[in-house]
């Protein structure tokens, strides 16, 4: 592999120059170098330095504490763009869940604690020099995810790396080196020790980025990650490709989890997803999945019943069947016109009804009946018509 000269953004260059002028080393590191070699779009390069977080904070006027404990300081460049500057680290203790890090390490030590060879390159932004002690560029070229050093040790240090290996393999359509894969399978029981939050972040990121969701799910099953965290996925294996793999933009991890798992609410709870995400899954389950018919009334009623879940259900339909759901145009037209769909959209309020002497349980019943009428025929949604209807309700 020939190592290209990279175009380094002004802000990164400025920061590197300042660090080096003060006698420190500054290197670009991390996944964005991998992405650059793969010639895929990526955000700015992370900077690794021999300066300690203190020294970084002293050197730059505008910094933000991003992860001081782990050695990361956010530095704002002249255009107020944030760059992550992280002190070279080595692990002093690992327990499979988190690492205790020490500063005062060399670049080589810092690279050697990284997970995969494809993520363990460094590039000197000023000299245009590459450091690739683990032949990551060759693995990028041959599309292989390979642990840095002894794979069994590396997974034991941090079991999340098992899920990360799969995420990168699925995202780039890389294979996983056999020794790395065997070690990952052998270490899978350790996945149970991870926090639900880290597993969830990895699962969500993987769903967002995988080329093929089917491939991702199969890897989770085969490595033993499904049985540790999302056994519901095991049902998916039998009907390989039973859904259409969605394009990477427009991926939604909550909808995808609902597509893949019979009980997405239980899965999302287990993964400590946000309450709003759990509620979205519950609303999709409740449905109904689709309008009873493709006439305006049916679609209006369906929109009224499913409320905020309408878009999620439409996406779910797309994933299951491919293409837009047949009610798409009708729903768009209903929304464009702003047809009333909720009690709040009615042209009268509860107060107006109370003024007519309608109170107590009768009030709610009346509002419900009026909404039914309006869903059937939006043109009756005027104060006069609704009040007349209210008076004449049986
Ligand atoms: P992404 O595009 O998903 O951000 P990335 O490679 O940048 O991919 P990050 O999670 O942002 O991944 O981490 C940045 C870098 O830090 C990685 O490239 C890798 O070198 C290192 N790294 C991150 N997490 C771990 C880990 N759990 N163990 C070892 N090294 C890690
Ligand atoms: Mg990153």
XYZ file of C-alpha atoms and ligand atoms in Angstrom:
426
model
C 0.000 0.000 0.000
C 1.279 3.445 -0.828
C 0.666 5.944 1.906
C -0.967 9.068 0.552
C -0.363 12.589 1.678
C -3.477 13.732 3.464
C -5.198 17.035 3.225
C -5.288 18.234 6.820
C -7.836 20.874 7.819
C -6.460 24.263 8.865
C -7.710 23.918 12.446
C -5.910 20.606 12.983
C -2.714 22.009 11.451
C -2.801 25.037 13.740
C -3.233 22.895 16.825
C -0.458 20.517 15.786
C 1.894 23.399 15.018
C 1.303 24.969 18.387
C 1.863 21.695 20.227
C 5.037 20.930 18.326
C 6.370 24.478 18.725
C 5.974 23.987 22.477
C 8.098 20.845 22.257
C 5.362 18.205 22.245
C 4.526 15.587 19.650
C 1.240 15.848 17.783
C -0.162 13.099 15.547
C -3.448 12.455 13.816
C -4.865 9.132 14.976
C -7.979 6.981 15.037
C -10.721 5.819 12.768
C -10.683 8.815 10.492
C -7.272 7.842 9.131
C -8.763 4.450 8.309
C -11.662 6.188 6.585
C -9.255 8.442 4.667
C -7.364 5.396 3.377
C -10.694 3.855 2.398
C -11.506 7.129 0.665
C -14.807 7.489 2.436
C -16.186 10.694 3.933
C -15.230 11.360 7.527
C -15.028 14.166 10.037
C -11.813 15.743 11.315
C -8.861 13.774 12.560
C -8.395 13.235 16.267
C -5.091 14.468 17.617
C -2.858 12.465 19.956
C -0.086 14.258 21.792
C 2.704 13.801 24.291
C 1.417 16.876 26.152
C -0.612 16.117 29.279
C -4.180 17.451 29.518
C -2.889 20.219 31.843
C -0.302 21.264 29.321
C -2.874 21.252 26.526
C -5.205 23.424 28.579
C -2.390 25.887 29.297
C -1.343 26.083 25.679
C -4.723 26.884 24.156
C -6.953 29.771 25.181
C -10.226 28.014 24.418
C -10.603 24.454 25.641
C -13.448 22.280 26.814
C -13.130 19.364 29.212
C -14.418 16.502 27.083
C -12.948 13.550 28.920
C -10.101 14.791 31.079
C -10.008 11.528 33.032
C -9.123 9.704 29.839
C -6.809 12.448 28.680
C -9.083 14.162 26.171
C -9.300 17.941 25.956
C -11.495 19.669 23.399
C -9.630 22.504 21.704
C -11.539 25.173 19.792
C -9.755 26.387 16.696
C -9.985 29.899 15.241
C -13.305 29.094 13.603
C -14.542 27.706 16.930
C -14.563 24.169 15.602
C -13.915 21.619 18.344
C -10.999 19.190 17.991
C -10.271 16.348 20.364
C -6.723 16.334 21.646
C -5.853 13.235 23.653
C -2.681 12.554 25.606
C -0.735 9.394 24.645
C -1.961 6.710 27.012
C -1.164 3.244 28.154
C -3.420 0.923 30.125
C -2.346 0.207 33.665
C -5.365 -1.909 34.564
C -8.221 -3.433 32.595
C -11.135 -5.505 33.823
C -13.020 -6.205 30.620
C -15.303 -3.231 31.150
C -13.096 -0.195 31.525
C -9.436 0.690 31.581
C -7.373 2.727 34.004
C -4.997 4.740 31.863
C -1.707 6.452 32.559
C -0.097 9.317 30.675
C 3.563 9.626 29.852
C 3.323 6.963 27.159
C 4.901 7.012 23.711
C 2.991 7.136 20.426
C 3.867 3.454 19.887
C 2.432 2.520 23.274
C -0.678 4.547 22.536
C -1.174 2.780 19.204
C -0.590 -0.629 20.759
C -3.549 -0.237 23.166
C -5.945 0.401 20.288
C -8.346 -2.311 19.293
C -7.775 -3.216 15.639
C -4.894 -2.739 13.247
C -7.132 -0.695 10.943
C -7.652 1.770 13.827
C -4.043 1.882 14.991
C -2.380 4.126 12.445
C -0.927 7.568 13.010
C -0.155 10.391 10.599
C 2.054 13.355 11.281
C 0.064 16.338 10.027
C 3.099 18.571 9.536
C 5.647 16.103 8.173
C 3.158 13.939 6.241
C 4.739 10.881 7.853
C 2.798 7.672 8.578
C 3.245 5.295 11.522
C 1.734 1.872 10.998
C 3.414 -0.525 13.427
C 0.706 -3.214 13.052
C 0.315 -3.131 9.269
C -3.129 -1.643 9.471
C -2.871 -0.202 5.971
C -2.406 -3.693 4.537
C -5.465 -4.898 6.459
C -7.458 -1.933 5.201
C -6.384 -2.831 1.696
C -7.310 -6.470 2.095
C -10.497 -5.663 4.030
C -9.666 -7.431 7.267
C -10.516 -6.627 10.878
C -7.634 -7.938 12.989
C -6.929 -7.349 16.673
C -3.722 -5.526 17.580
C -1.475 -8.102 19.261
C -2.918 -11.169 20.954
C -6.663 -11.186 20.228
C -7.668 -13.192 23.312
C -5.866 -10.696 25.568
C -7.383 -7.756 23.757
C -10.955 -9.007 24.157
C -10.345 -9.861 27.804
C -9.198 -6.261 28.392
C -12.434 -4.904 26.976
C -15.223 -7.191 25.827
C -16.872 -4.353 23.923
C -14.191 -4.897 21.278
C -16.086 -8.045 20.238
C -19.031 -5.880 19.226
C -16.735 -3.264 17.713
C -15.043 -5.876 15.501
C -18.459 -6.882 14.202
C -19.520 -3.277 13.735
C -16.490 -2.473 11.590
C -16.794 -5.714 9.623
C -20.461 -5.036 8.889
C -19.909 -1.363 8.121
C -17.100 -1.834 5.627
C -17.992 -5.337 4.515
C -14.623 -6.559 5.843
C -13.919 -10.066 6.982
C -12.750 -10.753 10.509
C -9.361 -12.423 10.672
C -9.856 -16.080 11.742
C -7.708 -15.840 14.885
C -9.510 -12.654 15.921
C -12.884 -14.252 15.207
C -12.088 -17.407 17.187
C -10.895 -15.330 20.137
C -14.030 -13.198 19.938
C -16.252 -16.280 20.043
C -14.287 -17.744 22.904
C -14.581 -14.477 24.869
C -18.278 -13.885 24.203
C -19.384 -14.934 27.696
C -17.556 -11.829 28.943
C -20.035 -9.637 27.063
C -22.442 -10.087 29.960
C -20.170 -7.992 32.142
C -20.546 -4.930 29.956
C -22.847 -2.114 30.925
C -26.142 -2.026 29.056
C -25.383 1.507 27.892
C -22.162 0.544 26.094
C -23.856 -2.444 24.454
C -26.777 -0.282 23.380
C -24.520 2.372 21.861
C -22.679 -0.297 19.903
C -25.943 -1.968 18.777
C -27.447 1.335 17.664
C -24.264 2.461 15.870
C -24.033 -0.918 14.178
C -27.633 -0.739 12.987
C -26.998 2.729 11.626
C -23.843 1.863 9.733
C -23.954 -1.802 8.676
C -24.007 -2.363 4.913
C -26.269 -5.321 5.505
C -28.409 -5.665 8.611
C -28.750 -9.378 7.863
C -24.986 -9.775 7.948
C -24.768 -7.772 11.178
C -27.396 -9.922 12.872
C -25.746 -13.143 11.737
C -22.420 -11.984 13.163
C -24.069 -11.097 16.485
C -25.651 -14.550 16.578
C -22.559 -16.482 15.552
C -20.195 -14.725 17.927
C -22.551 -15.285 20.866
C -23.495 -11.648 21.389
C -27.154 -12.284 20.626
C -27.448 -14.935 23.329
C -25.709 -12.628 25.804
C -27.809 -9.531 25.137
C -30.500 -9.860 22.448
C -31.614 -13.500 22.278
C -34.665 -12.253 20.377
C -32.357 -11.959 17.331
C -31.923 -15.688 17.190
C -35.349 -15.994 15.614
C -34.163 -13.873 12.709
C -31.550 -16.368 11.506
C -34.108 -18.769 10.070
C -35.590 -16.278 7.680
C -32.424 -14.839 6.303
C -33.235 -11.835 4.088
C -36.895 -11.836 5.086
C -36.717 -8.072 5.011
C -35.148 -5.623 2.610
C -31.863 -4.177 3.785
C -32.496 -0.481 4.161
C -30.154 2.140 2.719
C -27.757 3.525 5.294
C -29.316 6.966 5.409
C -32.655 6.978 7.094
C -31.739 4.085 9.376
C -33.473 4.184 12.696
C -32.221 1.853 15.437
C -35.551 1.779 17.301
C -37.518 0.853 14.173
C -34.888 -1.708 13.194
C -34.934 -3.274 16.646
C -38.709 -3.490 16.323
C -38.354 -5.097 12.899
C -35.902 -7.686 14.179
C -37.262 -8.554 17.616
C -40.644 -9.896 18.590
C -40.529 -8.000 21.873
C -38.585 -4.808 21.159
C -39.825 -3.182 24.345
C -38.122 -5.840 26.452
C -34.942 -5.520 24.382
C -34.815 -1.745 24.621
C -35.488 -1.887 28.371
C -32.695 -4.396 28.793
C -30.387 -2.083 26.850
C -31.488 0.863 28.994
C -32.684 2.822 26.005
C -34.303 6.211 26.620
C -37.932 6.159 27.754
C -38.945 7.949 24.561
C -37.325 5.189 22.497
C -39.067 2.460 24.489
C -42.354 4.319 24.055
C -41.830 4.477 20.283
C -41.348 0.726 20.120
C -44.452 0.170 22.272
C -46.485 2.445 19.994
C -45.363 0.535 16.894
C -46.359 -2.744 18.519
C -49.747 -1.359 19.455
C -50.334 -0.273 15.856
C -52.476 -0.897 13.936
C -49.694 -1.553 11.456
C -51.595 -0.039 8.577
C -54.886 1.700 7.753
C -57.885 -0.572 7.303
C -58.425 0.744 3.786
C -56.824 3.102 1.335
C -59.603 5.686 1.318
C -59.144 9.037 3.004
C -61.391 8.199 5.935
C -59.533 5.031 6.792
C -56.163 6.715 6.514
C -57.350 9.661 8.624
C -58.646 7.303 11.291
C -55.415 5.373 11.276
C -53.352 8.572 11.571
C -55.573 9.638 14.463
C -55.192 6.330 16.293
C -51.441 5.819 15.847
C -50.576 9.480 16.353
C -46.832 10.083 16.550
C -46.110 6.465 15.550
C -47.308 7.023 11.962
C -43.848 7.700 10.535
C -42.238 4.837 12.447
C -44.944 2.470 11.202
C -44.454 3.674 7.642
C -40.712 3.009 7.943
C -41.417 -0.423 9.407
C -43.673 -1.188 6.445
C -40.933 -0.070 4.052
C -38.443 -2.370 5.741
C -40.801 -5.324 5.639
C -42.137 -4.902 2.136
C -39.744 -2.608 0.291
C -40.976 0.588 -1.358
C -43.344 3.162 0.043
C -46.485 2.011 1.834
C -49.582 2.295 -0.383
C -51.125 4.971 1.866
C -48.166 7.361 1.552
C -49.717 9.800 -0.899
C -53.070 9.864 0.901
C -51.423 10.501 4.276
C -49.290 13.258 2.770
C -52.376 14.919 1.328
C -54.217 14.683 4.657
C -51.279 16.286 6.393
C -50.831 18.916 3.714
C -54.425 20.002 4.134
C -54.030 19.908 7.903
C -57.157 17.746 8.388
C -58.095 17.628 12.079
C -56.877 14.397 13.696
C -56.968 14.985 17.436
C -59.317 16.521 19.983
C -56.951 19.463 20.096
C -57.653 20.064 16.399
C -61.396 20.423 16.934
C -62.855 23.866 16.227
C -64.396 23.914 19.713
C -63.009 23.237 23.174
C -64.286 21.465 26.249
C -65.096 24.905 27.631
C -67.468 25.613 24.726
C -69.309 22.390 25.523
C -69.489 23.189 29.228
C -71.120 26.469 28.279
C -73.847 24.348 26.675
C -74.259 22.521 29.964
C -72.362 19.402 28.868
C -70.270 18.293 31.837
C -68.873 15.270 33.641
C -68.261 12.013 31.736
C -70.623 13.299 29.065
C -68.057 15.931 28.148
C -65.385 13.404 27.174
C -67.927 11.242 25.344
C -69.123 14.242 23.378
C -65.604 15.278 22.354
C -64.892 11.704 21.278
C -68.094 11.577 19.219
C -67.316 14.915 17.578
C -63.835 13.789 16.675
C -65.305 10.666 15.076
C -67.549 12.835 12.928
C -64.692 15.117 11.978
C -62.463 12.199 11.032
C -65.216 11.021 8.708
C -65.757 14.476 7.282
C -63.297 17.284 8.104
C -65.657 19.875 6.618
C -67.854 19.683 9.751
C -64.996 21.039 11.835
C -66.466 24.501 12.345
C -67.720 25.864 15.700
C -71.293 26.123 14.401
C -71.480 22.581 12.998
C -69.825 21.054 16.020
C -72.076 22.844 18.497
C -75.139 21.814 16.536
C -73.899 18.235 16.414
C -73.178 18.330 20.139
C -76.662 19.514 20.959
C -78.227 16.798 18.834
C -76.124 13.872 19.943
C -78.284 11.030 21.294
P -16.247 5.614 14.267
O -16.220 5.966 12.841
O -17.291 4.650 14.628
O -16.169 6.787 15.201
P -13.630 5.113 15.238
O -12.580 4.139 14.817
O -13.340 6.560 15.141
O -14.917 4.745 14.439
P -14.140 5.579 17.997
O -15.032 4.817 18.903
O -14.489 6.974 17.651
O -14.008 4.699 16.697
O -12.696 5.510 18.636
C -11.592 6.216 18.097
C -10.348 5.341 18.164
O -10.058 4.995 19.522
C -10.478 4.014 17.446
O -10.149 4.141 16.088
C -9.513 3.143 18.189
O -8.193 3.402 17.779
C -9.625 3.640 19.607
N -10.624 2.907 20.410
C -11.917 3.245 20.621
N -12.541 2.372 21.408
C -11.622 1.448 21.735
C -11.642 0.277 22.562
N -12.746 -0.112 23.177
N -10.476 -0.411 22.680
C -9.363 -0.012 22.052
N -9.282 1.059 21.270
C -10.384 1.795 21.105
Mg -14.663 8.175 15.901
